[in-house]
Short mmCIF file of C-alpha atoms and ligand atoms in Angstrom, two decimals:
data_model
loop_
_atom_site.label_atom_id
_atom_site.label_comp_id
_atom_site.label_asym_id
_atom_site.label_seq_id
_atom_site.Cartn_x
_atom_site.Cartn_y
_atom_site.Cartn_z
CA MET A 1 42.19 14.05 -10.69
CA THR A 2 40.02 17.13 -10.62
CA ALA A 3 38.71 18.67 -7.41
CA ARG A 4 35.39 17.56 -5.96
CA ILE A 5 32.81 20.08 -4.83
CA THR A 6 30.22 18.67 -2.49
CA HIS A 7 27.22 19.75 -0.43
CA TRP A 8 27.58 21.74 2.78
CA ILE A 9 25.11 20.21 5.22
CA ASN A 10 24.86 20.87 8.94
CA GLY A 11 28.10 22.86 9.03
CA LYS A 12 30.33 20.42 7.16
CA ASP A 13 31.10 18.86 3.81
CA TRP A 14 28.79 15.99 3.02
CA ASP A 15 30.64 12.68 3.29
CA GLY A 16 28.44 10.46 1.12
CA VAL A 17 29.02 9.24 -2.42
CA ALA A 18 27.21 11.09 -5.21
CA GLU A 19 25.26 9.07 -7.74
CA ARG A 20 25.50 11.91 -10.27
CA THR A 21 27.99 14.73 -10.75
CA GLY A 22 28.47 17.65 -13.14
CA GLU A 23 31.57 19.14 -14.74
CA VAL A 24 32.70 22.61 -13.71
CA TYR A 25 34.86 24.44 -16.25
CA ASP A 26 37.44 27.16 -16.15
CA PRO A 27 35.90 29.14 -19.02
CA ALA A 28 39.14 30.97 -19.79
CA THR A 29 40.99 27.72 -20.57
CA GLY A 30 38.12 25.42 -21.47
CA GLU A 31 39.40 22.81 -19.02
CA VAL A 32 37.33 20.91 -16.46
CA ARG A 33 38.53 22.22 -13.09
CA ALA A 34 36.22 20.24 -10.79
CA HIS A 35 33.26 17.91 -10.51
CA VAL A 36 30.26 18.92 -8.45
CA ASP A 37 28.02 16.44 -6.67
CA PHE A 38 24.35 16.47 -7.68
CA ALA A 39 21.89 15.92 -4.86
CA GLY A 40 19.43 13.05 -4.89
CA PRO A 41 16.53 12.36 -2.50
CA SER A 42 18.68 11.40 0.51
CA GLU A 43 20.84 14.54 0.37
CA ILE A 44 17.74 16.72 -0.07
CA GLU A 45 16.14 15.07 2.95
CA ALA A 46 19.30 15.46 5.08
CA ALA A 47 19.62 19.12 4.06
CA VAL A 48 16.05 20.08 4.87
CA ALA A 49 15.97 18.04 8.09
CA SER A 50 19.10 19.70 9.51
CA ALA A 51 17.79 23.12 8.48
CA LYS A 52 14.47 22.46 10.18
CA GLU A 53 16.18 21.39 13.39
CA ALA A 54 18.46 24.44 13.40
CA PHE A 55 15.50 26.75 12.73
CA ALA A 56 13.74 25.63 15.92
CA LYS A 57 16.49 27.28 18.02
CA TRP A 58 17.32 30.17 15.70
CA ARG A 59 13.76 31.52 15.68
CA ASP A 60 14.11 32.01 19.46
CA THR A 61 17.59 33.54 19.23
CA SER A 62 17.54 37.23 20.14
CA LEU A 63 17.76 39.93 17.50
CA THR A 64 20.97 41.14 19.12
CA ALA A 65 22.62 37.73 18.80
CA ARG A 66 21.52 37.41 15.16
CA GLN A 67 22.79 40.90 14.47
CA ARG A 68 26.19 40.01 15.95
CA VAL A 69 26.54 37.14 13.46
CA LEU A 70 25.60 39.45 10.59
CA PHE A 71 28.19 42.04 11.57
CA ALA A 72 30.88 39.35 11.93
CA PHE A 73 29.96 37.88 8.54
CA ARG A 74 30.11 41.31 6.95
CA ARG A 75 33.62 41.86 8.31
CA LEU A 76 34.84 38.44 7.11
CA LEU A 77 33.31 38.87 3.67
CA ASP A 78 35.04 42.19 3.26
CA GLU A 79 38.37 40.77 4.49
CA ARG A 80 38.21 37.70 2.23
CA LYS A 81 36.67 39.28 -0.88
CA GLN A 82 39.80 38.90 -3.02
CA GLU A 83 39.81 35.11 -2.50
CA LEU A 84 36.13 34.94 -3.29
CA ALA A 85 36.59 37.07 -6.43
CA GLU A 86 39.29 34.69 -7.66
CA ILE A 87 36.96 31.72 -7.16
CA ILE A 88 34.20 33.49 -9.10
CA THR A 89 36.53 34.35 -11.98
CA SER A 90 37.91 30.82 -12.20
CA GLU A 91 34.44 29.30 -12.71
CA HIS A 92 32.35 32.11 -14.22
CA GLY A 93 35.02 33.88 -16.27
CA LYS A 94 34.17 37.50 -15.43
CA VAL A 95 37.19 39.73 -14.79
CA ILE A 96 38.39 40.04 -11.19
CA GLY A 97 37.30 43.69 -10.89
CA ASP A 98 33.79 42.72 -11.92
CA ALA A 99 33.76 39.82 -9.46
CA LEU A 100 34.76 42.28 -6.72
CA GLY A 101 31.89 44.50 -7.87
CA GLU A 102 29.33 41.75 -7.37
CA ILE A 103 30.73 41.05 -3.89
CA ALA A 104 30.44 44.75 -3.03
CA ARG A 105 26.75 44.59 -4.02
CA GLY A 106 26.35 41.47 -1.88
CA ILE A 107 27.89 43.33 1.06
CA GLU A 108 25.26 46.07 0.64
CA SER A 109 22.60 43.49 1.23
CA VAL A 110 24.38 42.35 4.42
CA ASP A 111 24.61 46.00 5.51
CA PHE A 112 20.86 46.32 5.24
CA ALA A 113 20.20 43.09 7.13
CA CYS A 114 22.50 44.27 9.96
CA GLY A 115 19.77 46.79 10.81
CA ILE A 116 17.30 44.00 11.44
CA PRO A 117 16.16 45.07 14.95
CA ALA A 118 14.89 48.37 13.58
CA MET A 119 13.09 46.70 10.69
CA LEU A 120 11.29 43.95 12.55
CA LYS A 121 9.39 46.39 14.73
CA GLY A 122 5.69 45.74 14.66
CA GLY A 123 2.82 48.15 15.21
CA PHE A 124 1.06 48.90 18.50
CA SER A 125 -2.34 50.49 19.06
CA GLU A 126 -3.25 51.22 22.66
CA ASN A 127 -6.86 51.14 23.81
CA VAL A 128 -8.52 50.12 20.56
CA SER A 129 -11.39 49.23 22.82
CA THR A 130 -11.58 50.03 26.51
CA ASN A 131 -8.41 48.50 28.02
CA VAL A 132 -7.79 46.49 24.87
CA ASP A 133 -4.51 46.81 22.93
CA VAL A 134 -3.64 45.49 19.49
CA TYR A 135 -0.13 44.81 18.25
CA SER A 136 1.56 43.07 15.38
CA LEU A 137 4.60 40.78 15.26
CA ARG A 138 6.70 39.60 12.35
CA GLN A 139 7.79 35.98 12.64
CA PRO A 140 10.03 33.82 10.44
CA LEU A 141 8.64 31.28 7.99
CA GLY A 142 10.93 28.31 8.72
CA VAL A 143 13.14 26.66 6.10
CA VAL A 144 13.41 28.71 2.91
CA GLY A 145 14.98 27.65 -0.38
CA VAL A 146 17.18 29.94 -2.49
CA ILE A 147 17.85 28.86 -6.07
CA SER A 148 20.39 30.97 -7.90
CA PRO A 149 21.75 31.46 -11.45
CA PHE A 150 25.30 31.15 -12.77
CA ASN A 151 25.85 34.79 -13.59
CA PHE A 152 26.18 36.14 -10.03
CA PRO A 153 27.41 33.18 -7.96
CA ALA A 154 28.03 35.34 -4.87
CA MET A 155 25.75 38.37 -5.19
CA VAL A 156 22.44 36.68 -5.92
CA PRO A 157 22.69 34.23 -2.98
CA LEU A 158 23.67 37.25 -0.87
CA TRP A 159 20.55 39.11 -2.00
CA PHE A 160 18.53 36.59 0.01
CA ILE A 161 20.62 34.82 2.65
CA PRO A 162 21.29 37.79 5.01
CA GLY A 163 17.66 38.92 5.06
CA ALA A 164 16.29 35.41 5.46
CA LEU A 165 18.65 34.58 8.33
CA ALA A 166 18.21 37.95 9.99
CA CYS A 167 14.46 37.38 10.05
CA GLY A 168 15.04 34.07 11.86
CA ASN A 169 14.77 31.54 9.02
CA ALA A 170 17.03 28.68 7.95
CA VAL A 171 18.22 28.68 4.33
CA VAL A 172 18.88 25.88 1.87
CA LEU A 173 20.79 27.34 -1.08
CA LYS A 174 20.84 25.53 -4.43
CA PRO A 175 23.46 27.43 -6.43
CA SER A 176 24.06 27.08 -10.16
CA GLU A 177 25.86 23.86 -11.02
CA LYS A 178 28.02 25.83 -13.49
CA ASP A 179 29.96 27.80 -10.85
CA PRO A 180 29.19 26.22 -7.47
CA SER A 181 32.35 26.95 -5.43
CA ALA A 182 31.50 30.50 -4.37
CA ALA A 183 28.49 29.19 -2.41
CA ASN A 184 30.66 26.82 -0.33
CA PHE A 185 33.16 29.60 0.37
CA VAL A 186 30.38 31.90 1.54
CA ALA A 187 28.83 29.14 3.70
CA ARG A 188 32.16 28.60 5.48
CA LEU A 189 32.40 32.32 6.19
CA TRP A 190 28.97 32.28 7.81
CA ARG A 191 30.11 29.42 10.05
CA GLU A 192 33.26 31.33 10.94
CA ALA A 193 31.06 34.33 11.76
CA GLY A 194 29.24 32.24 14.36
CA LEU A 195 26.16 31.11 12.46
CA PRO A 196 24.98 27.86 14.09
CA ASP A 197 25.26 24.72 11.97
CA GLY A 198 22.28 23.80 9.85
CA LEU A 199 21.07 27.36 9.27
CA LEU A 200 22.78 27.67 5.90
CA THR A 201 22.95 24.57 3.76
CA VAL A 202 24.41 24.40 0.28
CA LEU A 203 22.73 21.73 -1.77
CA HIS A 204 24.33 21.27 -5.18
CA GLY A 205 22.65 19.84 -8.22
CA ASP A 206 20.18 20.34 -11.00
CA LYS A 207 16.42 20.03 -11.52
CA VAL A 208 16.26 17.05 -9.14
CA ALA A 209 17.48 19.19 -6.23
CA VAL A 210 15.22 22.09 -7.26
CA ASP A 211 12.15 19.87 -7.52
CA GLY A 212 13.02 18.31 -4.16
CA LEU A 213 12.85 21.76 -2.54
CA LEU A 214 9.75 22.84 -4.49
CA THR A 215 7.72 19.87 -3.28
CA HIS A 216 9.11 19.39 0.26
CA ASP A 217 6.52 20.03 2.96
CA ASP A 218 9.13 21.52 5.30
CA VAL A 219 10.27 24.17 2.82
CA LYS A 220 8.03 27.18 3.34
CA ALA A 221 9.26 29.66 0.73
CA ILE A 222 11.37 29.83 -2.41
CA SER A 223 13.45 32.74 -3.71
CA PHE A 224 14.50 32.02 -7.27
CA VAL A 225 16.59 33.91 -9.80
CA GLY A 226 17.21 32.60 -13.31
CA SER A 227 15.74 32.44 -16.79
CA THR A 228 12.08 33.21 -17.48
CA PRO A 229 10.91 29.71 -18.47
CA VAL A 230 12.39 28.24 -15.28
CA ALA A 231 11.12 31.17 -13.16
CA ARG A 232 7.60 30.55 -14.44
CA TYR A 233 7.90 26.84 -13.63
CA ILE A 234 9.27 27.58 -10.14
CA TYR A 235 6.44 30.00 -9.41
CA SER A 236 3.64 27.71 -10.56
CA THR A 237 5.08 24.56 -8.95
CA GLY A 238 6.10 26.25 -5.70
CA THR A 239 2.77 28.01 -5.19
CA ALA A 240 0.85 24.85 -6.15
CA ASN A 241 2.75 23.20 -3.31
CA GLY A 242 1.64 25.87 -0.86
CA LYS A 243 4.83 27.90 -0.73
CA ARG A 244 5.46 31.60 -0.81
CA VAL A 245 7.47 32.20 -4.01
CA GLN A 246 9.37 35.06 -5.60
CA ALA A 247 10.86 34.09 -8.97
CA LEU A 248 12.99 36.63 -10.82
CA GLY A 249 13.38 35.89 -14.52
CA GLY A 250 15.19 37.01 -17.64
CA ALA A 251 15.42 40.37 -19.35
CA LYS A 252 15.81 42.37 -22.52
CA ASN A 253 16.86 45.79 -21.32
CA HIS A 254 16.45 48.80 -23.61
CA MET A 255 18.44 52.00 -23.42
CA VAL A 256 16.81 54.94 -25.16
CA VAL A 257 19.04 57.69 -26.53
CA LEU A 258 17.20 60.92 -27.29
CA PRO A 259 18.58 63.41 -29.83
CA ASP A 260 19.59 65.90 -27.13
CA ALA A 261 21.74 63.37 -25.23
CA ASN A 262 25.48 63.63 -24.91
CA LEU A 263 26.38 60.93 -27.45
CA ASP A 264 29.85 60.24 -26.09
CA GLN A 265 28.39 59.61 -22.66
CA ALA A 266 25.64 57.45 -24.17
CA ALA A 267 28.12 55.40 -26.21
CA ASP A 268 30.33 54.84 -23.16
CA ALA A 269 27.27 53.70 -21.22
CA ALA A 270 26.00 51.37 -23.97
CA VAL A 271 29.39 49.68 -24.31
CA SER A 272 29.91 49.35 -20.54
CA ALA A 273 26.42 48.02 -19.89
CA GLY A 274 26.25 45.90 -23.04
CA PHE A 275 29.59 44.13 -22.75
CA GLY A 276 30.41 44.18 -19.03
CA SER A 277 30.54 40.59 -17.77
CA ALA A 278 30.31 39.57 -21.47
CA GLY A 279 26.65 40.57 -21.46
CA GLU A 280 25.84 37.86 -18.91
CA ARG A 281 23.93 40.19 -16.61
CA CYS A 282 20.19 40.40 -16.15
CA MET A 283 20.61 44.19 -16.12
CA ALA A 284 22.87 44.27 -19.21
CA VAL A 285 21.74 46.67 -21.92
CA SER A 286 20.97 44.45 -24.91
CA VAL A 287 19.01 46.93 -27.03
CA VAL A 288 19.89 50.56 -27.75
CA VAL A 289 16.96 52.55 -29.11
CA ALA A 290 18.42 55.42 -31.10
CA VAL A 291 15.84 58.14 -31.66
CA ASP A 292 16.22 59.98 -35.01
CA PRO A 293 18.48 61.51 -36.10
CA VAL A 294 21.29 60.24 -33.82
CA GLY A 295 21.48 56.60 -35.04
CA ASP A 296 24.44 56.76 -37.45
CA GLU A 297 26.63 58.85 -35.19
CA LEU A 298 25.78 56.80 -32.11
CA VAL A 299 26.48 53.46 -33.79
CA ASP A 300 29.86 54.74 -35.00
CA LYS A 301 30.76 55.81 -31.49
CA ILE A 302 29.64 52.47 -29.99
CA VAL A 303 31.59 50.43 -32.55
CA GLU A 304 34.70 52.58 -32.14
CA ARG A 305 34.68 51.86 -28.38
CA ALA A 306 33.65 48.19 -28.53
CA LYS A 307 36.43 47.38 -31.02
CA LYS A 308 39.02 48.48 -28.49
CA LEU A 309 37.82 46.31 -25.60
CA ARG A 310 40.44 43.96 -24.26
CA VAL A 311 38.89 40.50 -24.16
CA GLY A 312 40.73 37.75 -22.34
CA ASP A 313 41.40 35.79 -19.18
CA GLY A 314 39.81 37.73 -16.33
CA ARG A 315 42.86 37.06 -14.15
CA ARG A 316 45.18 38.91 -16.56
CA ALA A 317 45.80 42.57 -15.86
CA GLY A 318 44.02 44.92 -18.23
CA CYS A 319 41.38 42.48 -19.49
CA GLU A 320 37.96 44.12 -19.52
CA MET A 321 35.74 41.29 -20.71
CA GLY A 322 36.10 37.57 -20.03
CA PRO A 323 34.84 34.43 -21.78
CA LEU A 324 31.31 33.05 -21.74
CA VAL A 325 30.45 30.53 -19.07
CA THR A 326 30.39 27.31 -21.11
CA LYS A 327 31.16 26.22 -24.65
CA GLN A 328 27.52 25.37 -25.19
CA HIS A 329 26.46 28.88 -24.16
CA ARG A 330 29.21 30.47 -26.25
CA ASP A 331 28.06 28.53 -29.32
CA LYS A 332 24.43 29.45 -28.70
CA VAL A 333 25.29 33.15 -28.44
CA ALA A 334 27.45 32.94 -31.59
CA SER A 335 24.54 31.32 -33.45
CA TYR A 336 22.55 34.53 -32.91
CA ILE A 337 25.16 36.39 -34.95
CA ASP A 338 24.32 34.16 -37.94
CA ALA A 339 20.61 34.55 -37.21
CA GLY A 340 20.89 38.36 -37.14
CA VAL A 341 22.74 38.47 -40.45
CA GLN A 342 20.23 36.11 -42.05
CA ALA A 343 17.33 38.20 -40.79
CA GLY A 344 18.81 41.27 -42.50
CA ALA A 345 20.23 43.30 -39.60
CA THR A 346 23.47 45.20 -40.29
CA LEU A 347 26.45 43.55 -38.59
CA ALA A 348 28.34 46.66 -37.54
CA LEU A 349 30.92 44.74 -35.47
CA ASP A 350 31.51 40.97 -35.55
CA GLY A 351 32.85 39.64 -32.24
CA ARG A 352 33.96 36.35 -33.76
CA GLY A 353 37.14 37.94 -35.08
CA HIS A 354 38.15 39.82 -31.93
CA ASP A 355 41.72 39.49 -30.57
CA ILE A 356 41.84 37.40 -27.41
CA ASP A 357 44.31 37.67 -24.55
CA GLY A 358 43.83 34.11 -23.31
CA GLU A 359 44.21 30.40 -23.98
CA PRO A 360 42.78 29.21 -27.30
CA GLY A 361 40.54 26.63 -25.59
CA GLY A 362 38.56 29.31 -23.69
CA PHE A 363 34.93 30.04 -24.49
CA TRP A 364 35.58 33.31 -26.28
CA LEU A 365 33.37 35.68 -28.16
CA GLY A 366 34.16 39.34 -28.67
CA PRO A 367 31.71 42.26 -28.62
CA THR A 368 29.21 42.25 -31.47
CA VAL A 369 27.03 45.16 -32.59
CA PHE A 370 24.00 44.93 -34.86
CA ASP A 371 22.37 48.01 -36.37
CA HIS A 372 18.92 48.40 -37.99
CA VAL A 373 17.48 45.60 -35.87
CA GLU A 374 13.73 45.04 -36.25
CA PRO A 375 11.41 43.86 -33.45
CA ASP A 376 10.53 40.61 -35.22
CA MET A 377 14.13 39.37 -35.47
CA SER A 378 15.26 36.68 -33.01
CA ILE A 379 18.21 38.85 -31.95
CA TYR A 380 15.56 41.29 -30.67
CA THR A 381 12.92 38.92 -29.29
CA ASP A 382 15.23 36.48 -27.47
CA GLU A 383 17.32 37.04 -24.38
CA ILE A 384 20.77 36.25 -25.85
CA PHE A 385 22.69 36.71 -22.58
CA GLY A 386 26.00 37.39 -24.28
CA PRO A 387 28.04 40.22 -25.82
CA VAL A 388 25.62 41.02 -28.65
CA LEU A 389 24.19 44.53 -28.69
CA SER A 390 21.28 45.43 -30.98
CA VAL A 391 20.54 48.96 -32.13
CA VAL A 392 16.94 49.69 -33.11
CA ARG A 393 16.09 52.95 -34.82
CA ALA A 394 12.99 54.87 -33.63
CA HIS A 395 11.49 57.95 -35.27
CA SER A 396 10.31 59.52 -32.04
CA TYR A 397 10.21 59.28 -28.24
CA PRO A 398 6.65 57.80 -28.21
CA GLU A 399 7.77 55.09 -30.65
CA ALA A 400 10.71 54.24 -28.37
CA VAL A 401 8.50 53.94 -25.28
CA SER A 402 5.89 51.87 -27.13
CA LEU A 403 8.60 49.44 -28.17
CA ILE A 404 9.70 48.95 -24.56
CA ASN A 405 6.16 48.66 -23.26
CA ALA A 406 5.29 46.05 -25.89
CA ASN A 407 8.23 43.88 -24.82
CA ASP A 408 7.48 40.80 -22.73
CA TYR A 409 10.30 41.57 -20.31
CA GLY A 410 10.43 44.51 -17.92
CA ASN A 411 13.55 44.21 -15.78
CA GLY A 412 15.63 47.35 -16.35
CA THR A 413 15.70 50.27 -18.76
CA ALA A 414 17.45 53.60 -19.17
CA ILE A 415 17.03 56.89 -20.93
CA PHE A 416 19.85 59.17 -21.99
CA THR A 417 18.81 62.79 -22.38
CA ASN A 418 19.45 66.33 -21.17
CA ASP A 419 15.73 67.05 -21.02
CA GLY A 420 14.43 66.67 -17.47
CA GLY A 421 10.82 66.75 -18.67
CA ALA A 422 11.40 63.87 -21.08
CA ALA A 423 13.15 61.86 -18.39
CA ARG A 424 10.30 62.42 -15.96
CA ARG A 425 7.75 61.45 -18.57
CA PHE A 426 9.78 58.28 -19.29
CA GLN A 427 9.99 57.19 -15.65
CA HIS A 428 6.24 57.67 -15.38
CA GLU A 429 5.22 55.90 -18.59
CA VAL A 430 7.63 53.04 -18.96
CA GLU A 431 6.43 49.58 -17.87
CA VAL A 432 9.67 48.37 -16.35
CA GLY A 433 10.62 47.76 -12.72
CA MET A 434 14.00 49.54 -12.58
CA VAL A 435 14.68 52.75 -14.48
CA GLY A 436 17.91 54.68 -15.07
CA VAL A 437 18.11 58.31 -16.06
CA ASN A 438 21.54 58.74 -17.65
CA VAL A 439 22.46 55.61 -15.65
CA PRO A 440 22.64 52.47 -17.81
CA ILE A 441 22.49 49.77 -15.12
CA PRO A 442 20.02 51.02 -12.51
CA VAL A 443 20.47 48.26 -9.92
CA PRO A 444 18.91 49.70 -6.76
CA VAL A 445 21.11 50.16 -3.68
CA GLY A 446 20.70 47.64 -0.86
CA TYR A 447 18.12 49.68 1.05
CA TYR A 448 15.70 49.70 -1.88
CA SER A 449 14.52 46.42 -3.42
CA PHE A 450 15.36 44.81 -6.76
CA GLY A 451 12.78 43.50 -9.18
CA GLY A 452 11.41 43.69 -12.67
CA TRP A 453 7.90 43.62 -14.11
CA LYS A 454 6.09 41.35 -16.57
CA ASN A 455 8.07 38.19 -17.49
CA SER A 456 11.04 39.39 -15.46
CA LEU A 457 9.39 38.58 -12.12
CA PHE A 458 6.73 36.15 -10.95
CA GLY A 459 5.34 36.90 -7.52
CA ASP A 460 4.72 40.22 -5.85
CA THR A 461 7.80 40.79 -3.73
CA HIS A 462 11.12 42.11 -4.96
CA ALA A 463 14.54 40.93 -3.78
CA TYR A 464 16.56 42.29 -0.82
CA GLY A 465 15.99 45.58 1.01
CA PRO A 466 12.62 46.26 2.64
CA ASP A 467 10.82 43.66 0.50
CA ALA A 468 13.05 40.94 1.98
CA MET A 469 11.75 41.68 5.46
CA HIS A 470 8.25 41.32 4.12
CA PHE A 471 8.94 38.14 2.13
CA PHE A 472 10.83 36.30 4.87
CA THR A 473 8.35 36.95 7.69
CA ARG A 474 4.67 36.50 8.31
CA THR A 475 2.62 38.86 10.38
CA LYS A 476 0.72 37.96 13.50
CA VAL A 477 -1.71 40.41 15.11
CA VAL A 478 -2.48 40.11 18.82
CA THR A 479 -5.53 41.61 20.50
CA SER A 480 -5.07 41.67 24.28
CA ARG A 481 -6.86 42.76 27.43
CA TRP A 482 -5.19 42.71 30.84
CA LEU A 483 -6.61 45.32 33.15
CA ASP A 484 -10.34 44.90 33.01
CA PRO A 485 -11.66 41.87 34.84
CA SER A 486 -15.32 42.93 34.27
CA HIS A 487 -15.50 41.53 30.74
CA GLY A 488 -19.26 41.66 30.62
CA GLY A 489 -20.07 37.98 30.93
CA VAL A 490 -21.24 35.72 28.13
CA ASP A 491 -21.92 37.61 24.88
CA LEU A 492 -22.39 35.73 21.61
CA GLY A 493 -22.30 38.95 19.54
CA PHE A 494 -19.38 39.70 17.20
CA PRO A 495 -16.63 41.58 19.12
CA LYS A 496 -16.90 45.35 18.61
CA ASN A 497 -14.61 48.06 19.80
CA ASP A 498 -16.04 50.62 22.17
P1 NAD B 1 18.67 29.04 -15.37
O1 NAD B 1 17.22 29.37 -15.35
O2 NAD B 1 19.16 28.10 -16.40
O3 NAD B 1 19.11 28.43 -13.96
C1 NAD B 1 18.82 29.05 -12.74
C2 NAD B 1 18.74 28.00 -11.65
O4 NAD B 1 17.67 27.11 -11.93
C3 NAD B 1 20.00 27.15 -11.52
O5 NAD B 1 20.26 26.94 -10.17
C4 NAD B 1 19.63 25.87 -12.25
O6 NAD B 1 20.27 24.74 -11.73
C5 NAD B 1 18.13 25.76 -12.03
N1 NAD B 1 17.42 25.15 -13.16
C6 NAD B 1 17.77 25.21 -14.47
N2 NAD B 1 16.87 24.56 -15.23
C7 NAD B 1 15.93 24.08 -14.38
C8 NAD B 1 14.73 23.32 -14.56
N3 NAD B 1 14.33 22.93 -15.76
N4 NAD B 1 14.00 23.02 -13.47
C9 NAD B 1 14.40 23.40 -12.24
N5 NAD B 1 15.52 24.11 -12.01
C10 NAD B 1 16.28 24.46 -13.06
O7 NAD B 1 19.45 30.44 -15.45
P2 NAD B 1 21.01 30.67 -15.63
O8 NAD B 1 21.38 30.35 -17.04
O9 NAD B 1 21.77 30.06 -14.53
O10 NAD B 1 21.09 32.26 -15.40
C11 NAD B 1 20.87 33.19 -16.41
C12 NAD B 1 19.43 33.68 -16.41
O11 NAD B 1 19.12 34.25 -15.15
C13 NAD B 1 19.19 34.78 -17.42
O12 NAD B 1 17.94 34.56 -18.02
C14 NAD B 1 19.17 36.04 -16.58
O13 NAD B 1 18.44 37.12 -17.12
C15 NAD B 1 18.54 35.54 -15.34
N6 NAD B 1 18.85 36.40 -14.21
C16 NAD B 1 17.86 37.20 -13.74
C17 NAD B 1 18.12 38.06 -12.69
C18 NAD B 1 17.03 38.94 -12.15
O14 NAD B 1 17.25 39.52 -11.11
N7 NAD B 1 15.89 39.07 -12.80
C19 NAD B 1 19.39 38.10 -12.11
C20 NAD B 1 20.38 37.26 -12.61
C21 NAD B 1 20.09 36.41 -13.67
#
């Protein structure tokens, strides 16, 4: 008997019988560790109805009371992070240290939301007309849906939940069906922190659950993170159904190395950002653009480091890179190695032969490096989302920037150089939402917002930070007159201020 993972609705585990379920693997052993219930119409209805009911009270709950829950949740999350990290590793596969890293980033987003009273201040203009004042309020939207990907089962939900709740909304979270347990753990912590039942629902499932949220009249907004084709679908369907939508998509992040860069530092960065979390990060570096003449030396340094990475069960001490999330995904990523060789790229390191510190049934693939990759090869055009790093050679800085700007994705990018002028020019010219200067994974801190450009984000608001306060509220502007009883009698003219 494997464990059952079910929905969290109205502050408790759902007690119905699921018509459909999905298998959840331990990627380091290849075994099925649990089955997760997939929501159908009745679970979707129950989830949204309880959220709507809870919202009616929460929107009138004071900022101070909301803030108290946020502080309590922050404390609990910090206290229980080791347990949560172990859950993440057992279903996602990333090493424990990396799982703790994603929780730390999630905590940053809670930190920001704890300052909610300061951020929900409106504007006030006294005497815009004689004895007339104008002021603005920010009010919550209602029930909002959060749909998250497998690669950050704790952090991505935490990008949205604290801000949405702080602003007075109720949240229905549809986590990835591949690693669903972290969401239930987090939901229980919110309850323990004092969040009233119904305000955070976890609805498990697949496209049926997602479509149920996208078309439900009582769901007012959708925050989505996942692959580009699904992000595009979420944006078009959600907006067609009258919802506010932010849909963050996939990526192909380029790291430019200029000839004046410190090549040891650049190689360390490329290996860390290319193979951390087995390349299953939307901010992973998947393309290194080596500007002449540094290519040969840089590739040697990258291969030398990547070869030494300890790949294995993320629970074992010393392992730096875990397995891929499912066998299907592992096989798909491995198929790109064949495709790269067939297309004529140079296979500088083949991850299929890497030593593994783990059970043979795990979904393993070691770090792979391709050199002399051309922009028309599938290993360049496609988001592989695995430990496959491509090196493209460029003759000059302008050629490197043109390559990035011609790419359909625009999530993250980085430049490695000792030339401040070149770095400044790069940050100005590059058409990408998040830029690193000698920093390979430029994920903004919690008090900025996170988002890419082009096919990496549909919608106009980024995730967490100040943009969250904008996305999860709507503005109301009040024009009021109290003191002046002599309002001038009937006047059918358009109101003017004097
Ligand atoms: P995915 O698009 O397959 O799934 C994301 C979510 O959408 C899941 O909850 C899934 O159940 C649901 N879903 C999947 N197919 C659907 C469909 N046809 N209709 C409706 N819902 C559907 O993504 P994933 O494989 O879980 O995650 C990896 C992807 O997410 C990568 O492309 C990665 O770049 C991207 N990602 C982007 C960011 C970002 O901030 N831009 C962050 C993390 C991950």
